[in-house]
JSON list of C-alpha atoms in Angstrom, two decimals:
[
{"chain": "A", "resi": 45, "resn": "UNK", "atom": "CA", "xyz": [-54.77, 37.44, 45.80]},
{"chain": "A", "resi": 46, "resn": "UNK", "atom": "CA", "xyz": [-52.22, 39.08, 46.22]},
{"chain": "A", "resi": 47, "resn": "UNK", "atom": "CA", "xyz": [-49.85, 41.63, 45.00]},
{"chain": "A", "resi": 48, "resn": "UNK", "atom": "CA", "xyz": [-46.87, 43.96, 44.49]},
{"chain": "A", "resi": 49, "resn": "UNK", "atom": "CA", "xyz": [-45.86, 47.40, 42.97]},
{"chain": "A", "resi": 50, "resn": "UNK", "atom": "CA", "xyz": [-42.23, 48.82, 43.15]},
{"chain": "A", "resi": 51, "resn": "UNK", "atom": "CA", "xyz": [-42.21, 52.20, 41.74]},
{"chain": "A", "resi": 52, "resn": "UNK", "atom": "CA", "xyz": [-39.34, 52.77, 39.75]},
{"chain": "A", "resi": 53, "resn": "UNK", "atom": "CA", "xyz": [-37.91, 50.34, 37.67]},
{"chain": "A", "resi": 54, "resn": "UNK", "atom": "CA", "xyz": [-34.75, 51.68, 38.05]},
{"chain": "A", "resi": 55, "resn": "UNK", "atom": "CA", "xyz": [-33.29, 54.45, 40.50]},
{"chain": "A", "resi": 56, "resn": "UNK", "atom": "CA", "xyz": [-30.42, 55.98, 40.45]},
{"chain": "A", "resi": 57, "resn": "UNK", "atom": "CA", "xyz": [-27.65, 58.64, 44.26]},
{"chain": "A", "resi": 58, "resn": "UNK", "atom": "CA", "xyz": [-24.82, 59.08, 44.76]},
{"chain": "A", "resi": 59, "resn": "UNK", "atom": "CA", "xyz": [-21.95, 57.36, 46.61]},
{"chain": "A", "resi": 60, "resn": "UNK", "atom": "CA", "xyz": [-22.84, 57.99, 49.99]},
{"chain": "A", "resi": 61, "resn": "UNK", "atom": "CA", "xyz": [-25.83, 58.84, 49.22]},
{"chain": "A", "resi": 62, "resn": "UNK", "atom": "CA", "xyz": [-28.98, 57.78, 50.35]},
{"chain": "A", "resi": 63, "resn": "UNK", "atom": "CA", "xyz": [-30.84, 54.33, 49.80]},
{"chain": "A", "resi": 64, "resn": "UNK", "atom": "CA", "xyz": [-34.23, 54.29, 49.12]},
{"chain": "A", "resi": 65, "resn": "UNK", "atom": "CA", "xyz": [-36.83, 51.63, 47.68]},
{"chain": "A", "resi": 66, "resn": "UNK", "atom": "CA", "xyz": [-40.64, 51.49, 47.10]},
{"chain": "A", "resi": 67, "resn": "UNK", "atom": "CA", "xyz": [-42.56, 48.63, 47.94]},
{"chain": "A", "resi": 68, "resn": "UNK", "atom": "CA", "xyz": [-46.63, 48.91, 48.31]},
{"chain": "A", "resi": 69, "resn": "UNK", "atom": "CA", "xyz": [-48.71, 45.87, 48.90]},
{"chain": "A", "resi": 70, "resn": "UNK", "atom": "CA", "xyz": [-52.10, 43.86, 48.86]},
{"chain": "A", "resi": 71, "resn": "UNK", "atom": "CA", "xyz": [-52.92, 40.91, 50.38]},
{"chain": "A", "resi": 72, "resn": "UNK", "atom": "CA", "xyz": [-56.29, 40.04, 51.81]},
{"chain": "A", "resi": 73, "resn": "UNK", "atom": "CA", "xyz": [-54.82, 38.40, 54.90]},
{"chain": "A", "resi": 74, "resn": "UNK", "atom": "CA", "xyz": [-51.53, 39.81, 57.28]},
{"chain": "A", "resi": 75, "resn": "UNK", "atom": "CA", "xyz": [-48.37, 39.22, 55.07]},
{"chain": "A", "resi": 76, "resn": "UNK", "atom": "CA", "xyz": [-45.16, 37.94, 55.26]},
{"chain": "A", "resi": 77, "resn": "UNK", "atom": "CA", "xyz": [-42.10, 40.50, 53.83]},
{"chain": "A", "resi": 78, "resn": "UNK", "atom": "CA", "xyz": [-39.60, 40.49, 51.81]},
{"chain": "A", "resi": 79, "resn": "UNK", "atom": "CA", "xyz": [-36.37, 42.74, 49.97]},
{"chain": "A", "resi": 80, "resn": "UNK", "atom": "CA", "xyz": [-34.26, 40.27, 47.43]},
{"chain": "A", "resi": 81, "resn": "UNK", "atom": "CA", "xyz": [-31.53, 41.71, 46.38]},
{"chain": "A", "resi": 82, "resn": "UNK", "atom": "CA", "xyz": [-29.84, 39.78, 43.28]},
{"chain": "A", "resi": 83, "resn": "UNK", "atom": "CA", "xyz": [-26.59, 40.70, 41.44]},
{"chain": "A", "resi": 84, "resn": "UNK", "atom": "CA", "xyz": [-25.86, 39.55, 37.56]},
{"chain": "A", "resi": 85, "resn": "UNK", "atom": "CA", "xyz": [-25.80, 35.90, 37.23]},
{"chain": "A", "resi": 86, "resn": "UNK", "atom": "CA", "xyz": [-27.17, 35.58, 40.42]},
{"chain": "A", "resi": 87, "resn": "UNK", "atom": "CA", "xyz": [-29.55, 33.74, 42.93]},
{"chain": "A", "resi": 88, "resn": "UNK", "atom": "CA", "xyz": [-32.20, 35.80, 45.07]},
{"chain": "A", "resi": 89, "resn": "UNK", "atom": "CA", "xyz": [-30.89, 36.84, 48.64]},
{"chain": "A", "resi": 90, "resn": "UNK", "atom": "CA", "xyz": [-32.48, 37.63, 50.85]},
{"chain": "A", "resi": 91, "resn": "UNK", "atom": "CA", "xyz": [-32.14, 41.31, 53.16]},
{"chain": "A", "resi": 92, "resn": "UNK", "atom": "CA", "xyz": [-34.33, 41.27, 55.71]},
{"chain": "A", "resi": 93, "resn": "UNK", "atom": "CA", "xyz": [-37.97, 39.58, 56.02]},
{"chain": "A", "resi": 94, "resn": "UNK", "atom": "CA", "xyz": [-40.74, 40.82, 57.92]},
{"chain": "A", "resi": 95, "resn": "UNK", "atom": "CA", "xyz": [-43.54, 38.16, 59.99]},
{"chain": "A", "resi": 96, "resn": "UNK", "atom": "CA", "xyz": [-44.12, 39.49, 63.03]},
{"chain": "A", "resi": 97, "resn": "UNK", "atom": "CA", "xyz": [-43.81, 41.98, 65.78]},
{"chain": "A", "resi": 98, "resn": "UNK", "atom": "CA", "xyz": [-41.09, 45.05, 65.31]},
{"chain": "A", "resi": 99, "resn": "UNK", "atom": "CA", "xyz": [-42.59, 46.70, 62.35]},
{"chain": "A", "resi": 100, "resn": "UNK", "atom": "CA", "xyz": [-38.72, 48.39, 61.76]},
{"chain": "A", "resi": 101, "resn": "UNK", "atom": "CA", "xyz": [-37.04, 45.11, 60.71]},
{"chain": "A", "resi": 102, "resn": "UNK", "atom": "CA", "xyz": [-33.27, 45.49, 59.88]},
{"chain": "A", "resi": 103, "resn": "UNK", "atom": "CA", "xyz": [-31.39, 43.14, 57.73]},
{"chain": "A", "resi": 104, "resn": "UNK", "atom": "CA", "xyz": [-27.89, 42.11, 56.14]},
{"chain": "A", "resi": 105, "resn": "UNK", "atom": "CA", "xyz": [-25.56, 45.11, 54.41]},
{"chain": "A", "resi": 106, "resn": "UNK", "atom": "CA", "xyz": [-27.26, 47.69, 56.41]},
{"chain": "A", "resi": 107, "resn": "UNK", "atom": "CA", "xyz": [-30.69, 47.74, 54.75]},
{"chain": "A", "resi": 108, "resn": "UNK", "atom": "CA", "xyz": [-33.75, 48.17, 56.73]},
{"chain": "A", "resi": 109, "resn": "UNK", "atom": "CA", "xyz": [-36.99, 48.38, 55.79]},
{"chain": "A", "resi": 110, "resn": "UNK", "atom": "CA", "xyz": [-40.63, 49.67, 58.05]},
{"chain": "A", "resi": 111, "resn": "UNK", "atom": "CA", "xyz": [-44.10, 47.89, 58.08]},
{"chain": "A", "resi": 112, "resn": "UNK", "atom": "CA", "xyz": [-46.66, 50.22, 57.28]},
{"chain": "A", "resi": 113, "resn": "UNK", "atom": "CA", "xyz": [-49.80, 48.62, 57.71]},
{"chain": "A", "resi": 114, "resn": "UNK", "atom": "CA", "xyz": [-52.31, 52.08, 57.09]},
{"chain": "A", "resi": 115, "resn": "UNK", "atom": "CA", "xyz": [-49.94, 52.69, 53.49]},
{"chain": "A", "resi": 116, "resn": "UNK", "atom": "CA", "xyz": [-49.82, 49.47, 52.66]},
{"chain": "A", "resi": 117, "resn": "UNK", "atom": "CA", "xyz": [-46.07, 50.69, 52.60]},
{"chain": "A", "resi": 118, "resn": "UNK", "atom": "CA", "xyz": [-42.68, 47.92, 52.72]},
{"chain": "A", "resi": 119, "resn": "UNK", "atom": "CA", "xyz": [-39.91, 50.58, 51.62]},
{"chain": "A", "resi": 120, "resn": "UNK", "atom": "CA", "xyz": [-36.30, 49.67, 52.27]},
{"chain": "A", "resi": 121, "resn": "UNK", "atom": "CA", "xyz": [-33.72, 51.89, 53.05]},
{"chain": "A", "resi": 122, "resn": "UNK", "atom": "CA", "xyz": [-30.09, 52.28, 53.64]},
{"chain": "A", "resi": 123, "resn": "UNK", "atom": "CA", "xyz": [-28.64, 55.66, 55.02]},
{"chain": "A", "resi": 124, "resn": "UNK", "atom": "CA", "xyz": [-25.31, 55.52, 52.44]},
{"chain": "A", "resi": 125, "resn": "UNK", "atom": "CA", "xyz": [-24.89, 53.60, 49.52]},
{"chain": "A", "resi": 126, "resn": "UNK", "atom": "CA", "xyz": [-21.67, 52.25, 48.89]},
{"chain": "A", "resi": 127, "resn": "UNK", "atom": "CA", "xyz": [-20.82, 51.07, 45.26]},
{"chain": "A", "resi": 128, "resn": "UNK", "atom": "CA", "xyz": [-21.26, 47.30, 46.24]},
{"chain": "A", "resi": 129, "resn": "UNK", "atom": "CA", "xyz": [-24.81, 47.62, 46.67]},
{"chain": "A", "resi": 130, "resn": "UNK", "atom": "CA", "xyz": [-25.38, 48.40, 42.86]},
{"chain": "A", "resi": 131, "resn": "UNK", "atom": "CA", "xyz": [-28.49, 45.48, 42.13]},
{"chain": "A", "resi": 132, "resn": "UNK", "atom": "CA", "xyz": [-31.36, 44.41, 41.28]},
{"chain": "A", "resi": 133, "resn": "UNK", "atom": "CA", "xyz": [-33.88, 44.34, 44.36]},
{"chain": "A", "resi": 134, "resn": "UNK", "atom": "CA", "xyz": [-37.68, 42.82, 44.63]},
{"chain": "A", "resi": 135, "resn": "UNK", "atom": "CA", "xyz": [-39.53, 42.84, 46.92]},
{"chain": "A", "resi": 136, "resn": "UNK", "atom": "CA", "xyz": [-41.88, 39.85, 47.61]},
{"chain": "A", "resi": 137, "resn": "UNK", "atom": "CA", "xyz": [-45.05, 39.11, 49.47]},
{"chain": "A", "resi": 138, "resn": "UNK", "atom": "CA", "xyz": [-46.19, 35.60, 51.10]},
{"chain": "A", "resi": 139, "resn": "UNK", "atom": "CA", "xyz": [-49.89, 35.48, 52.47]},
{"chain": "A", "resi": 140, "resn": "UNK", "atom": "CA", "xyz": [-52.43, 31.78, 53.75]},
{"chain": "A", "resi": 141, "resn": "UNK", "atom": "CA", "xyz": [-53.99, 31.84, 50.44]},
{"chain": "A", "resi": 142, "resn": "UNK", "atom": "CA", "xyz": [-56.32, 29.11, 52.61]},
{"chain": "A", "resi": 143, "resn": "UNK", "atom": "CA", "xyz": [-55.22, 25.63, 53.51]},
{"chain": "A", "resi": 144, "resn": "UNK", "atom": "CA", "xyz": [-52.09, 26.62, 54.75]},
{"chain": "A", "resi": 145, "resn": "UNK", "atom": "CA", "xyz": [-50.35, 27.38, 51.24]},
{"chain": "A", "resi": 146, "resn": "UNK", "atom": "CA", "xyz": [-47.61, 30.67, 51.09]},
{"chain": "A", "resi": 147, "resn": "UNK", "atom": "CA", "xyz": [-46.65, 31.13, 47.96]},
{"chain": "A", "resi": 148, "resn": "UNK", "atom": "CA", "xyz": [-43.90, 34.35, 47.52]},
{"chain": "A", "resi": 149, "resn": "UNK", "atom": "CA", "xyz": [-44.90, 37.30, 44.94]},
{"chain": "A", "resi": 150, "resn": "UNK", "atom": "CA", "xyz": [-42.89, 38.52, 43.86]},
{"chain": "A", "resi": 151, "resn": "UNK", "atom": "CA", "xyz": [-42.89, 43.31, 42.15]},
{"chain": "A", "resi": 152, "resn": "UNK", "atom": "CA", "xyz": [-41.13, 44.21, 38.75]},
{"chain": "A", "resi": 153, "resn": "UNK", "atom": "CA", "xyz": [-37.76, 44.71, 40.32]},
{"chain": "A", "resi": 154, "resn": "UNK", "atom": "CA", "xyz": [-36.25, 47.66, 40.65]},
{"chain": "A", "resi": 155, "resn": "UNK", "atom": "CA", "xyz": [-32.31, 48.75, 39.83]},
{"chain": "A", "resi": 156, "resn": "UNK", "atom": "CA", "xyz": [-30.50, 49.99, 41.65]},
{"chain": "A", "resi": 157, "resn": "UNK", "atom": "CA", "xyz": [-26.76, 51.87, 40.42]},
{"chain": "A", "resi": 158, "resn": "UNK", "atom": "CA", "xyz": [-23.85, 53.22, 42.72]},
{"chain": "A", "resi": 159, "resn": "UNK", "atom": "CA", "xyz": [-22.25, 56.04, 40.95]},
{"chain": "A", "resi": 160, "resn": "UNK", "atom": "CA", "xyz": [-19.48, 57.35, 42.18]},
{"chain": "B", "resi": 33, "resn": "UNK", "atom": "CA", "xyz": [-23.34, 24.28, 54.95]},
{"chain": "B", "resi": 34, "resn": "UNK", "atom": "CA", "xyz": [-23.42, 23.91, 50.72]},
{"chain": "B", "resi": 35, "resn": "UNK", "atom": "CA", "xyz": [-26.55, 25.99, 50.02]},
{"chain": "B", "resi": 36, "resn": "UNK", "atom": "CA", "xyz": [-29.17, 24.90, 46.67]},
{"chain": "B", "resi": 37, "resn": "UNK", "atom": "CA", "xyz": [-27.03, 23.18, 43.23]},
{"chain": "B", "resi": 38, "resn": "UNK", "atom": "CA", "xyz": [-29.28, 23.77, 40.57]},
{"chain": "B", "resi": 39, "resn": "UNK", "atom": "CA", "xyz": [-27.61, 21.75, 37.46]},
{"chain": "B", "resi": 40, "resn": "UNK", "atom": "CA", "xyz": [-27.12, 22.85, 34.35]},
{"chain": "B", "resi": 41, "resn": "UNK", "atom": "CA", "xyz": [-26.09, 26.59, 34.95]},
{"chain": "B", "resi": 42, "resn": "UNK", "atom": "CA", "xyz": [-26.56, 27.67, 31.28]},
{"chain": "B", "resi": 43, "resn": "UNK", "atom": "CA", "xyz": [-28.40, 25.76, 27.92]},
{"chain": "B", "resi": 44, "resn": "UNK", "atom": "CA", "xyz": [-29.54, 25.73, 24.53]},
{"chain": "B", "resi": 45, "resn": "UNK", "atom": "CA", "xyz": [-31.71, 24.62, 23.75]},
{"chain": "B", "resi": 46, "resn": "UNK", "atom": "CA", "xyz": [-34.06, 24.15, 19.27]},
{"chain": "B", "resi": 47, "resn": "UNK", "atom": "CA", "xyz": [-38.07, 25.02, 20.05]},
{"chain": "B", "resi": 48, "resn": "UNK", "atom": "CA", "xyz": [-39.57, 22.00, 20.31]},
{"chain": "B", "resi": 49, "resn": "UNK", "atom": "CA", "xyz": [-37.09, 19.51, 22.26]},
{"chain": "B", "resi": 50, "resn": "UNK", "atom": "CA", "xyz": [-37.77, 18.93, 25.65]},
{"chain": "B", "resi": 51, "resn": "UNK", "atom": "CA", "xyz": [-35.46, 19.79, 28.66]},
{"chain": "B", "resi": 52, "resn": "UNK", "atom": "CA", "xyz": [-34.79, 18.77, 32.36]},
{"chain": "B", "resi": 53, "resn": "UNK", "atom": "CA", "xyz": [-33.90, 20.83, 35.73]},
{"chain": "B", "resi": 54, "resn": "UNK", "atom": "CA", "xyz": [-32.15, 20.30, 38.42]},
{"chain": "B", "resi": 55, "resn": "UNK", "atom": "CA", "xyz": [-32.50, 21.35, 41.78]},
{"chain": "B", "resi": 56, "resn": "UNK", "atom": "CA", "xyz": [-30.62, 19.87, 45.01]},
{"chain": "B", "resi": 57, "resn": "UNK", "atom": "CA", "xyz": [-31.94, 21.75, 47.63]},
{"chain": "B", "resi": 58, "resn": "UNK", "atom": "CA", "xyz": [-30.00, 23.05, 51.66]},
{"chain": "B", "resi": 59, "resn": "UNK", "atom": "CA", "xyz": [-29.28, 19.14, 54.12]},
{"chain": "B", "resi": 60, "resn": "UNK", "atom": "CA", "xyz": [-32.85, 18.78, 55.31]},
{"chain": "B", "resi": 61, "resn": "UNK", "atom": "CA", "xyz": [-34.90, 21.20, 53.72]},
{"chain": "B", "resi": 62, "resn": "UNK", "atom": "CA", "xyz": [-37.40, 19.30, 52.44]},
{"chain": "B", "resi": 63, "resn": "UNK", "atom": "CA", "xyz": [-40.16, 21.84, 50.40]},
{"chain": "B", "resi": 64, "resn": "UNK", "atom": "CA", "xyz": [-37.75, 23.12, 47.58]},
{"chain": "B", "resi": 65, "resn": "UNK", "atom": "CA", "xyz": [-40.02, 25.59, 44.58]},
{"chain": "B", "resi": 66, "resn": "UNK", "atom": "CA", "xyz": [-39.21, 26.66, 41.63]},
{"chain": "B", "resi": 67, "resn": "UNK", "atom": "CA", "xyz": [-39.36, 29.96, 39.79]},
{"chain": "B", "resi": 68, "resn": "UNK", "atom": "CA", "xyz": [-39.87, 31.73, 36.63]},
{"chain": "B", "resi": 69, "resn": "UNK", "atom": "CA", "xyz": [-38.13, 35.37, 35.51]},
{"chain": "B", "resi": 70, "resn": "UNK", "atom": "CA", "xyz": [-38.00, 36.54, 32.13]},
{"chain": "B", "resi": 71, "resn": "UNK", "atom": "CA", "xyz": [-37.38, 40.55, 32.01]},
{"chain": "B", "resi": 72, "resn": "UNK", "atom": "CA", "xyz": [-41.08, 40.91, 30.60]},
{"chain": "B", "resi": 73, "resn": "UNK", "atom": "CA", "xyz": [-43.05, 39.02, 33.67]},
{"chain": "B", "resi": 74, "resn": "UNK", "atom": "CA", "xyz": [-40.68, 38.96, 36.07]},
{"chain": "B", "resi": 75, "resn": "UNK", "atom": "CA", "xyz": [-40.86, 36.41, 38.44]},
{"chain": "B", "resi": 76, "resn": "UNK", "atom": "CA", "xyz": [-43.75, 33.82, 39.04]},
{"chain": "B", "resi": 77, "resn": "UNK", "atom": "CA", "xyz": [-44.18, 30.87, 40.87]},
{"chain": "B", "resi": 78, "resn": "UNK", "atom": "CA", "xyz": [-44.48, 28.07, 39.00]},
{"chain": "B", "resi": 79, "resn": "UNK", "atom": "CA", "xyz": [-44.58, 24.78, 42.19]},
{"chain": "B", "resi": 80, "resn": "UNK", "atom": "CA", "xyz": [-44.31, 23.94, 45.09]},
{"chain": "B", "resi": 81, "resn": "UNK", "atom": "CA", "xyz": [-42.80, 20.85, 46.09]},
{"chain": "B", "resi": 82, "resn": "UNK", "atom": "CA", "xyz": [-43.12, 18.65, 49.60]},
{"chain": "B", "resi": 83, "resn": "UNK", "atom": "CA", "xyz": [-42.55, 15.42, 50.31]},
{"chain": "B", "resi": 84, "resn": "UNK", "atom": "CA", "xyz": [-42.27, 14.07, 47.15]},
{"chain": "B", "resi": 85, "resn": "UNK", "atom": "CA", "xyz": [-46.01, 16.13, 46.63]},
{"chain": "B", "resi": 86, "resn": "UNK", "atom": "CA", "xyz": [-46.18, 19.17, 44.69]},
{"chain": "B", "resi": 87, "resn": "UNK", "atom": "CA", "xyz": [-48.00, 21.31, 47.30]},
{"chain": "B", "resi": 88, "resn": "UNK", "atom": "CA", "xyz": [-49.02, 24.39, 45.14]},
{"chain": "B", "resi": 89, "resn": "UNK", "atom": "CA", "xyz": [-49.15, 25.54, 40.96]},
{"chain": "B", "resi": 90, "resn": "UNK", "atom": "CA", "xyz": [-48.80, 28.56, 39.31]},
{"chain": "B", "resi": 91, "resn": "UNK", "atom": "CA", "xyz": [-50.59, 30.07, 36.30]},
{"chain": "B", "resi": 92, "resn": "UNK", "atom": "CA", "xyz": [-48.52, 28.27, 33.83]},
{"chain": "B", "resi": 93, "resn": "UNK", "atom": "CA", "xyz": [-49.08, 25.36, 30.66]},
{"chain": "B", "resi": 94, "resn": "UNK", "atom": "CA", "xyz": [-48.88, 21.74, 31.68]},
{"chain": "B", "resi": 95, "resn": "UNK", "atom": "CA", "xyz": [-45.58, 21.97, 29.06]},
{"chain": "B", "resi": 96, "resn": "UNK", "atom": "CA", "xyz": [-44.20, 22.80, 31.70]},
{"chain": "B", "resi": 97, "resn": "UNK", "atom": "CA", "xyz": [-44.30, 19.92, 34.82]},
{"chain": "B", "resi": 98, "resn": "UNK", "atom": "CA", "xyz": [-42.33, 18.88, 38.25]},
{"chain": "B", "resi": 99, "resn": "UNK", "atom": "CA", "xyz": [-40.75, 16.57, 40.49]},
{"chain": "B", "resi": 100, "resn": "UNK", "atom": "CA", "xyz": [-38.93, 15.93, 43.87]},
{"chain": "B", "resi": 101, "resn": "UNK", "atom": "CA", "xyz": [-37.93, 12.45, 44.75]},
{"chain": "B", "resi": 102, "resn": "UNK", "atom": "CA", "xyz": [-37.28, 10.70, 48.76]},
{"chain": "B", "resi": 103, "resn": "UNK", "atom": "CA", "xyz": [-33.89, 13.14, 48.88]},
{"chain": "B", "resi": 104, "resn": "UNK", "atom": "CA", "xyz": [-35.82, 15.85, 48.56]},
{"chain": "B", "resi": 105, "resn": "UNK", "atom": "CA", "xyz": [-33.54, 16.96, 45.47]},
{"chain": "B", "resi": 106, "resn": "UNK", "atom": "CA", "xyz": [-36.10, 17.93, 42.81]},
{"chain": "B", "resi": 107, "resn": "UNK", "atom": "CA", "xyz": [-36.42, 17.89, 39.03]},
{"chain": "B", "resi": 108, "resn": "UNK", "atom": "CA", "xyz": [-38.47, 20.32, 36.58]},
{"chain": "B", "resi": 109, "resn": "UNK", "atom": "CA", "xyz": [-39.50, 18.84, 33.22]},
{"chain": "B", "resi": 110, "resn": "UNK", "atom": "CA", "xyz": [-40.38, 21.50, 30.00]},
{"chain": "B", "resi": 111, "resn": "UNK", "atom": "CA", "xyz": [-41.67, 19.62, 26.99]},
{"chain": "B", "resi": 112, "resn": "UNK", "atom": "CA", "xyz": [-42.05, 21.22, 23.45]},
{"chain": "B", "resi": 113, "resn": "UNK", "atom": "CA", "xyz": [-40.39, 23.70, 24.15]},
{"chain": "B", "resi": 114, "resn": "UNK", "atom": "CA", "xyz": [-41.03, 27.83, 23.04]},
{"chain": "B", "resi": 115, "resn": "UNK", "atom": "CA", "xyz": [-39.32, 30.61, 21.90]},
{"chain": "B", "resi": 116, "resn": "UNK", "atom": "CA", "xyz": [-41.27, 32.36, 25.35]},
{"chain": "B", "resi": 117, "resn": "UNK", "atom": "CA", "xyz": [-39.19, 29.67, 27.82]},
{"chain": "B", "resi": 118, "resn": "UNK", "atom": "CA", "xyz": [-36.54, 31.42, 27.20]},
{"chain": "B", "resi": 119, "resn": "UNK", "atom": "CA", "xyz": [-35.55, 32.50, 30.56]},
{"chain": "B", "resi": 120, "resn": "UNK", "atom": "CA", "xyz": [-34.10, 32.21, 34.24]},
{"chain": "B", "resi": 121, "resn": "UNK", "atom": "CA", "xyz": [-35.60, 28.89, 36.53]},
{"chain": "B", "resi": 122, "resn": "UNK", "atom": "CA", "xyz": [-34.78, 30.10, 39.13]},
{"chain": "B", "resi": 123, "resn": "UNK", "atom": "CA", "xyz": [-35.01, 26.97, 42.47]},
{"chain": "B", "resi": 124, "resn": "UNK", "atom": "CA", "xyz": [-35.78, 27.69, 45.85]},
{"chain": "B", "resi": 125, "resn": "UNK", "atom": "CA", "xyz": [-35.90, 24.96, 49.33]},
{"chain": "B", "resi": 126, "resn": "UNK", "atom": "CA", "xyz": [-37.23, 25.15, 52.55]},
{"chain": "B", "resi": 127, "resn": "UNK", "atom": "CA", "xyz": [-37.50, 23.74, 55.79]},
{"chain": "B", "resi": 128, "resn": "UNK", "atom": "CA", "xyz": [-40.98, 23.08, 56.21]},
{"chain": "B", "resi": 129, "resn": "UNK", "atom": "CA", "xyz": [-43.78, 23.71, 52.59]},
{"chain": "B", "resi": 130, "resn": "UNK", "atom": "CA", "xyz": [-45.27, 27.27, 52.35]},
{"chain": "B", "resi": 131, "resn": "UNK", "atom": "CA", "xyz": [-43.88, 28.33, 54.62]},
{"chain": "B", "resi": 132, "resn": "UNK", "atom": "CA", "xyz": [-44.42, 32.51, 55.36]},
{"chain": "B", "resi": 133, "resn": "UNK", "atom": "CA", "xyz": [-40.34, 32.60, 55.46]},
{"chain": "B", "resi": 134, "resn": "UNK", "atom": "CA", "xyz": [-36.59, 30.94, 55.43]},
{"chain": "B", "resi": 135, "resn": "UNK", "atom": "CA", "xyz": [-36.62, 30.69, 51.15]},
{"chain": "B", "resi": 136, "resn": "UNK", "atom": "CA", "xyz": [-32.47, 29.50, 50.14]},
{"chain": "B", "resi": 137, "resn": "UNK", "atom": "CA", "xyz": [-32.64, 30.47, 46.12]},
{"chain": "B", "resi": 138, "resn": "UNK", "atom": "CA", "xyz": [-30.05, 28.96, 43.57]},
{"chain": "B", "resi": 139, "resn": "UNK", "atom": "CA", "xyz": [-28.58, 30.78, 41.00]},
{"chain": "B", "resi": 140, "resn": "UNK", "atom": "CA", "xyz": [-30.45, 29.92, 38.42]},
{"chain": "B", "resi": 141, "resn": "UNK", "atom": "CA", "xyz": [-29.88, 27.34, 35.34]},
{"chain": "B", "resi": 142, "resn": "UNK", "atom": "CA", "xyz": [-30.61, 30.26, 32.23]},
{"chain": "B", "resi": 143, "resn": "UNK", "atom": "CA", "xyz": [-32.59, 28.16, 28.99]},
{"chain": "B", "resi": 144, "resn": "UNK", "atom": "CA", "xyz": [-32.39, 30.10, 26.47]},
{"chain": "B", "resi": 145, "resn": "UNK", "atom": "CA", "xyz": [-34.26, 28.33, 23.23]},
{"chain": "B", "resi": 146, "resn": "UNK", "atom": "CA", "xyz": [-33.12, 28.84, 20.00]}
]
């Protein structure tokens, strides 16, 4: 079984400040990890993903995340927040559940507010 | 190229009715997955179809069903609607079945049950 915990349902930062959204996962097999962003009345857009290889992953819009196996974490960061970053962010894990079946399991989401 | 297209965008139905939602994947993508998003439960996996076969299924009652056509377009059906079925239903497509990555989501269908 796999699960994702996002710490903090709501994070508020000032424009230009560091963005840190926390994600911890649980998986009995090596996981694939993702961050998605959702703007109001929209679907999910992939920000970045970790499958194998380098543990520091760079994504779109200046976001990056680091896979830390020892801490079972995959926190999302951005050095300087923009107003346009205000949205809901979802961390997700995908792992082989047997028979080469993968499915995405999402966290509850973190709503990011950016203050001028 | 065109993204994942979901129709309709908004839908209002009455309790007890049934509803069919449609999803057209990205051209060339053969796998379609469906998710339900609600404020209380978040994003939950419904099912995945590949080559017209259901490959994976989430923990939803039998009222929720789906199918996939030979052109990879997919439909999901909810029968005997309940108020709790009000949600945003998202469809995602990928090249292959049960891929560890590479899902592209549509904008969703907002279903309101009254």
